[in-house]
Amino acid sequence: MIKKTPEKYLMLAGASAIALGLLAPMAIAQEDGGEVEVRRTLGTVLVTTQKTEESIQDVPIAVSAFDEEALEKLQLSGGPDLVRSIPNVSFTKANFGGSYNFKIRGIGADLVAQSGDAGVGVHQNDVPLTANRLFEAEFYDVERVETLRGPQGTLYGRNATGGVINVITAKPVFEEFQADLNLTYGNYNTFKAKGMLNVPLGDKAALRLAGSLLQRDGYVDNTITGNDIDDRDLYGIRATLAVEPTDRLRGWVSYDYFEEDDSRLRSGKQLCDKDPFLTSFSSVPISGADQIYTTLGCQEAPLSQSLDRVNSAGTLGGGLGIAAGLLNGDAFTDPLIKDLRTIESAFDPAYEADQELFTWKAEYDLTDSLLLTYLGSYSETTAVSVEDYNKIAPNVTFNDLSAVPPGLSPTADLYNAVFPGGVVDDPQLGASNVFRTFDISGGGSEQTTHELRLQSDFDGRFNFNLGAISVDFEAIDPNDPTAGYVVLSNTLTGLTQFNNAIYNATLHGALGAGVPQAQAEALAADASVFGGPVPIDTSGPDVGPITNFSGFGGNYFRSLSPYRLESFAVFGEGYYDLTDDLQLTVGLRYTDDKKEQDNIPTALFVPTMSPTANLSPQPIPGNDADNAGDGSYNVAFEETTGRIGLDWQPQTSFTDDTLIYGFYSRGYKGGGINPPQPAGADNFPQTFDPEFINSYEVGTKNTLANGAVQLNATAFYYDYEGYQITQIVNRSSANFNIDAKLKGLEFETIWNPASTFVINANLGLLDSEIQDTYAIDVLDRTNGRADLITLKNASSYSNCVVSAQGYATVLGAIQAGVLDEGATAGLCVGAFAGQEATFGVPDVTYTDSEGNTRTVGGLTPFDGEAKQLDGNAIPGAPETTLSLGAEYTFEGMFNGDWNTRLRADYYYQGDSYSRVWNTGGDELDSWTNLNLAVVFYNDVNGLEFEIFGKNVTDEEVITGRYLTDDSSGLYSNIFLSEPRLYGVRVRKSW
């Protein structure tokens, strides 16, 4: 039996639990003593530490990992591709900036918050990267890419409830010159180049340089500009210097740089089942002035039936365009182009990202049995994405009142002065006579980490691994105009211009009449729409196609959450050999997270005499210092977590090696601070709680048939406490905590039936259930009840619910002339609340988000009736994932030095949901992927030629969906997988 040491747990094996596609020669003596047969057998990559070599099959952790050769064979170009080779994993892009959701066993990041932690930690060389480029960058010159499944935290890095991805880059090799060049050309005019150069510097140092380049045309057609978009132009470089000055001291320092500048789409096509205007209700006609409050923009429908454009009257920009007189109704009345890879964008999107990462590591042998390790890092990252908010072109122009004679109508005169010819001259978006909305998502961050570890390698029964880590992270600088999330619309600017014109006209008129300045300003403020002048941004740098943008205007929506994290943890594991083949592991971790976020309410339409909006932290009067009394929110979380378990290596007659293990783990992910709300608003709690996972896992790893078969299985059960999910509330992503339970099975196997033939498979089965939760579905606020109706709030453009009888009664009063047309605008703002007796409207009951029954007046607005979510699946948790692969090698071709390898890989992912409500619109269809490759290689000359195809059946897969909020019209942004890709690759190694 091989003795287990803590180093193996720390290094995590550098290989898959199944070493996919790796074939190693093994000599077998013939029984008659004749010629030795050399055949290829399953190769298991070993963990190489300073004193031990250990197979991943001896490690009692569910882990998959791939070295660079396996990444090439399986066509795993980057982070999103990993789903195809690991059980119970899913991936989708997310809606903002560089965000994504990589899920392991259903656990990932279903929250949207600057202060939110990732459920799956991303590490490079064991360094936790709070901000990273996992979904953008491609793997190059890596030693291995590891994926650990299940809660982590007692070995290294930060806490992670779902698991960890750890990219281990290749390190310099002493006393040996090495070089490698890998070139690819494919469809979409794809060109890839990857290379490595290893240069020895004497016998005590070496330098390794590596780089990667990707350029290709776009996958998406923009019919407005006529260009292909969603292209790629990115590169990465890395330099690593390693030294070993003494036998006891060794270390390395590395510099990584990544840059991208292209038209990458942050989100895909916008889908909607248009919510039409109501023309009557309960047989009562609805006037045009009241119809505009009956559309929510989009309504609930499966994505396959959501092939329409949003009703712009149900959006903030479109609705305020109506309020400013620019529009009379819906600006999007043409049919939608149904091709998911065709959009209508007023400009081509712009995407820029970069990251610098400095990493340094030193190891010192205190004794022959004690290793001290220090690992440090510093990183800076920025990203900015500029897109057309809707990606659909309006076909209705703004109203042109130039035909109205001057002097006939003061309102028309003012309109024509502000919008001559029905054109809005927006300083950021330019002059246009159609509805335009763009957005910016971006910002920068800095992070510093320090980690210290002490590991033992004693000969006795007990060993340990102890460590401590500190992480300091900062993100979002308000002085950076690209930081945060910005929505710009020419209707928002137009209404601001109209407001300011009213203010100035009233002010100048009053001053001309001899009214004192202060009194004249008060009169002008009362006459204006927003209670005073609102600053319009007119100067600043260009951000993509957006001009004159300083970030300090009141004519656009900007959400800012400057954030600071200080995290400190101590962790450790102890290993005790109860017998020669039975080991006890106990791990503990203490974490202290301190988070701070400035309170900066949005400045949209906020009046001020200052020429710029106030984006400094705003203290909230009456609140304590930690609750933004000093202008910032502060939360702190201290938790102790850990794991305990046994692993057993019995000797059996039917396996070569067997490992059986069982562990209990408690995982933790910190709580955080929700995004800022408008000044004075209290739409949701400002903080959310941590989440915890109580994990129970058993597994077995087996090698059989003289090393020709590996068969591994894992079963797990999660008690998920405080699962963090997000819901859009009044244009902000508010995060809440609920409970869930998950259970699943994972099988991984590889079979080497012949010396040149390998078959591999993995299967993931997952069942998730939300527990005892009620929540309001913004697409169905009435919960299907006919006695309730959802209407648009004419003030905030969020939605509200009132009784159907109350709404019909108000409509009847309008028809009878008791109320003016347009009076229904008052329902959502509470104008009729308390007047139920006057109108003869009874109360209604409903279920709130706590599951309690409430009673409210029939003319009193409320948020809606909550649905019971008990038993629903959590998002991004497909019940089934399946991977199948087969590889055959023809040896000794072309005069003996050339081999030919044929490989096919098939992947299936079952149905899943995009939201916790599990409606038809939430369902994401199952999908498949087939990759094929033919490789000709000559190991003697270091040459390799490949013909490959990815997604050869050209499946168009919606991997995720983001539902926008009420004020955006409840449309869905979708995220697509890559189309069919094919090409050729050539590689030369020295």
PDB file of C-alpha atoms in Angstrom, residues 167-256:
ATOM      1  CA  VAL A 167      -5.520  26.287 -13.416  1.00  0.00           C
ATOM      2  CA  ILE A 168      -1.935  25.148 -12.833  1.00  0.00           C
ATOM      3  CA  THR A 169       0.384  26.747 -15.375  1.00  0.00           C
ATOM      4  CA  ALA A 170       3.481  24.972 -16.659  1.00  0.00           C
ATOM      5  CA  LYS A 171       6.621  25.944 -14.747  1.00  0.00           C
ATOM      6  CA  PRO A 172      10.190  26.321 -16.029  1.00  0.00           C
ATOM      7  CA  VAL A 173      12.230  23.142 -16.496  1.00  0.00           C
ATOM      8  CA  PHE A 174      15.840  23.306 -15.309  1.00  0.00           C
ATOM      9  CA  GLU A 175      18.778  22.379 -17.553  1.00  0.00           C
ATOM     10  CA  GLU A 176      16.667  21.693 -20.635  1.00  0.00           C
ATOM     11  CA  PHE A 177      15.771  23.779 -23.657  1.00  0.00           C
ATOM     12  CA  GLN A 178      12.169  23.305 -24.775  1.00  0.00           C
ATOM     13  CA  ALA A 179       9.918  25.002 -27.307  1.00  0.00           C
ATOM     14  CA  ASP A 180       6.454  24.442 -28.713  1.00  0.00           C
ATOM     15  CA  LEU A 181       4.385  26.132 -31.439  1.00  0.00           C
ATOM     16  CA  ASN A 182       0.715  25.354 -32.051  1.00  0.00           C
ATOM     17  CA  LEU A 183      -1.177  26.993 -34.970  1.00  0.00           C
ATOM     18  CA  THR A 184      -4.871  26.621 -35.871  1.00  0.00           C
ATOM     19  CA  TYR A 185      -6.960  27.875 -38.776  1.00  0.00           C
ATOM     20  CA  GLY A 186     -10.702  27.322 -39.059  1.00  0.00           C
ATOM     21  CA  ASN A 187     -14.034  28.605 -40.241  1.00  0.00           C
ATOM     22  CA  TYR A 188     -15.119  32.125 -39.311  1.00  0.00           C
ATOM     23  CA  ASN A 189     -11.605  33.014 -40.421  1.00  0.00           C
ATOM     24  CA  THR A 190     -10.328  31.713 -37.083  1.00  0.00           C
ATOM     25  CA  PHE A 191      -6.626  31.964 -36.370  1.00  0.00           C
ATOM     26  CA  LYS A 192      -5.077  30.679 -33.160  1.00  0.00           C
ATOM     27  CA  ALA A 193      -1.455  30.652 -32.141  1.00  0.00           C
ATOM     28  CA  LYS A 194       0.001  29.204 -28.943  1.00  0.00           C
ATOM     29  CA  GLY A 195       3.632  28.886 -28.095  1.00  0.00           C
ATOM     30  CA  MET A 196       6.142  28.192 -25.355  1.00  0.00           C
ATOM     31  CA  LEU A 197       9.887  28.701 -24.913  1.00  0.00           C
ATOM     32  CA  ASN A 198      11.799  27.208 -21.958  1.00  0.00           C
ATOM     33  CA  VAL A 199      15.340  28.498 -21.485  1.00  0.00           C
ATOM     34  CA  PRO A 200      17.668  27.150 -18.765  1.00  0.00           C
ATOM     35  CA  LEU A 201      19.748  29.751 -16.941  1.00  0.00           C
ATOM     36  CA  GLY A 202      22.551  27.642 -15.572  1.00  0.00           C
ATOM     37  CA  ASP A 203      21.625  24.676 -13.414  1.00  0.00           C
ATOM     38  CA  LYS A 204      19.812  26.655 -10.690  1.00  0.00           C
ATOM     39  CA  ALA A 205      17.352  28.764 -12.714  1.00  0.00           C
ATOM     40  CA  ALA A 206      15.174  28.669 -15.801  1.00  0.00           C
ATOM     41  CA  LEU A 207      12.874  31.035 -17.671  1.00  0.00           C
ATOM     42  CA  ARG A 208       9.660  29.982 -19.394  1.00  0.00           C
ATOM     43  CA  LEU A 209       7.807  32.266 -21.839  1.00  0.00           C
ATOM     44  CA  ALA A 210       4.384  31.418 -23.226  1.00  0.00           C
ATOM     45  CA  GLY A 211       1.688  33.146 -25.233  1.00  0.00           C
ATOM     46  CA  SER A 212      -1.670  32.699 -26.885  1.00  0.00           C
ATOM     47  CA  LEU A 213      -3.501  34.589 -29.653  1.00  0.00           C
ATOM     48  CA  LEU A 214      -7.089  34.214 -30.904  1.00  0.00           C
ATOM     49  CA  GLN A 215      -8.612  36.135 -33.784  1.00  0.00           C
ATOM     50  CA  ARG A 216     -11.815  35.285 -35.625  1.00  0.00           C
ATOM     51  CA  ASP A 217     -14.831  36.826 -37.345  1.00  0.00           C
ATOM     52  CA  GLY A 218     -18.184  37.160 -35.643  1.00  0.00           C
ATOM     53  CA  TYR A 219     -20.866  34.535 -35.157  1.00  0.00           C
ATOM     54  CA  VAL A 220     -23.702  37.112 -35.252  1.00  0.00           C
ATOM     55  CA  ASP A 221     -25.077  39.343 -38.031  1.00  0.00           C
ATOM     56  CA  ASN A 222     -25.984  42.964 -37.270  1.00  0.00           C
ATOM     57  CA  THR A 223     -28.503  43.958 -39.930  1.00  0.00           C
ATOM     58  CA  ILE A 224     -28.247  47.673 -39.136  1.00  0.00           C
ATOM     59  CA  THR A 225     -24.506  48.060 -39.736  1.00  0.00           C
ATOM     60  CA  GLY A 226     -24.220  45.083 -42.072  1.00  0.00           C
ATOM     61  CA  ASN A 227     -21.284  43.705 -40.075  1.00  0.00           C
ATOM     62  CA  ASP A 228     -20.509  40.380 -38.454  1.00  0.00           C
ATOM     63  CA  ILE A 229     -20.221  40.920 -34.716  1.00  0.00           C
ATOM     64  CA  ASP A 230     -19.352  38.891 -31.640  1.00  0.00           C
ATOM     65  CA  ASP A 231     -15.867  38.396 -33.059  1.00  0.00           C
ATOM     66  CA  ARG A 232     -12.695  37.753 -31.058  1.00  0.00           C
ATOM     67  CA  ASP A 233      -9.383  39.557 -30.867  1.00  0.00           C
ATOM     68  CA  LEU A 234      -7.535  38.605 -27.698  1.00  0.00           C
ATOM     69  CA  TYR A 235      -4.145  37.470 -26.511  1.00  0.00           C
ATOM     70  CA  GLY A 236      -2.305  36.423 -23.391  1.00  0.00           C
ATOM     71  CA  ILE A 237       1.344  36.268 -22.443  1.00  0.00           C
ATOM     72  CA  ARG A 238       3.113  34.724 -19.457  1.00  0.00           C
ATOM     73  CA  ALA A 239       6.660  34.801 -18.161  1.00  0.00           C
ATOM     74  CA  THR A 240       7.805  32.578 -15.293  1.00  0.00           C
ATOM     75  CA  LEU A 241      11.221  32.563 -13.660  1.00  0.00           C
ATOM     76  CA  ALA A 242      12.109  29.652 -11.389  1.00  0.00           C
ATOM     77  CA  VAL A 243      15.133  29.345  -9.113  1.00  0.00           C
ATOM     78  CA  GLU A 244      16.489  26.707  -6.759  1.00  0.00           C
ATOM     79  CA  PRO A 245      19.396  28.326  -4.922  1.00  0.00           C
ATOM     80  CA  THR A 246      19.791  25.463  -2.445  1.00  0.00           C
ATOM     81  CA  ASP A 247      18.537  21.939  -1.952  1.00  0.00           C
ATOM     82  CA  ARG A 248      16.095  23.241   0.643  1.00  0.00           C
ATOM     83  CA  LEU A 249      14.935  26.498  -0.983  1.00  0.00           C
ATOM     84  CA  ARG A 250      13.106  26.863  -4.292  1.00  0.00           C
ATOM     85  CA  GLY A 251      10.649  29.282  -5.798  1.00  0.00           C
ATOM     86  CA  TRP A 252       9.241  31.017  -8.852  1.00  0.00           C
ATOM     87  CA  VAL A 253       7.718  34.327  -9.893  1.00  0.00           C
ATOM     88  CA  SER A 254       5.245  34.724 -12.726  1.00  0.00           C
ATOM     89  CA  TYR A 255       3.719  37.578 -14.723  1.00  0.00           C
ATOM     90  CA  ASP A 256       0.479  37.056 -16.665  1.00  0.00           C
TER      91      ASP A 256
END
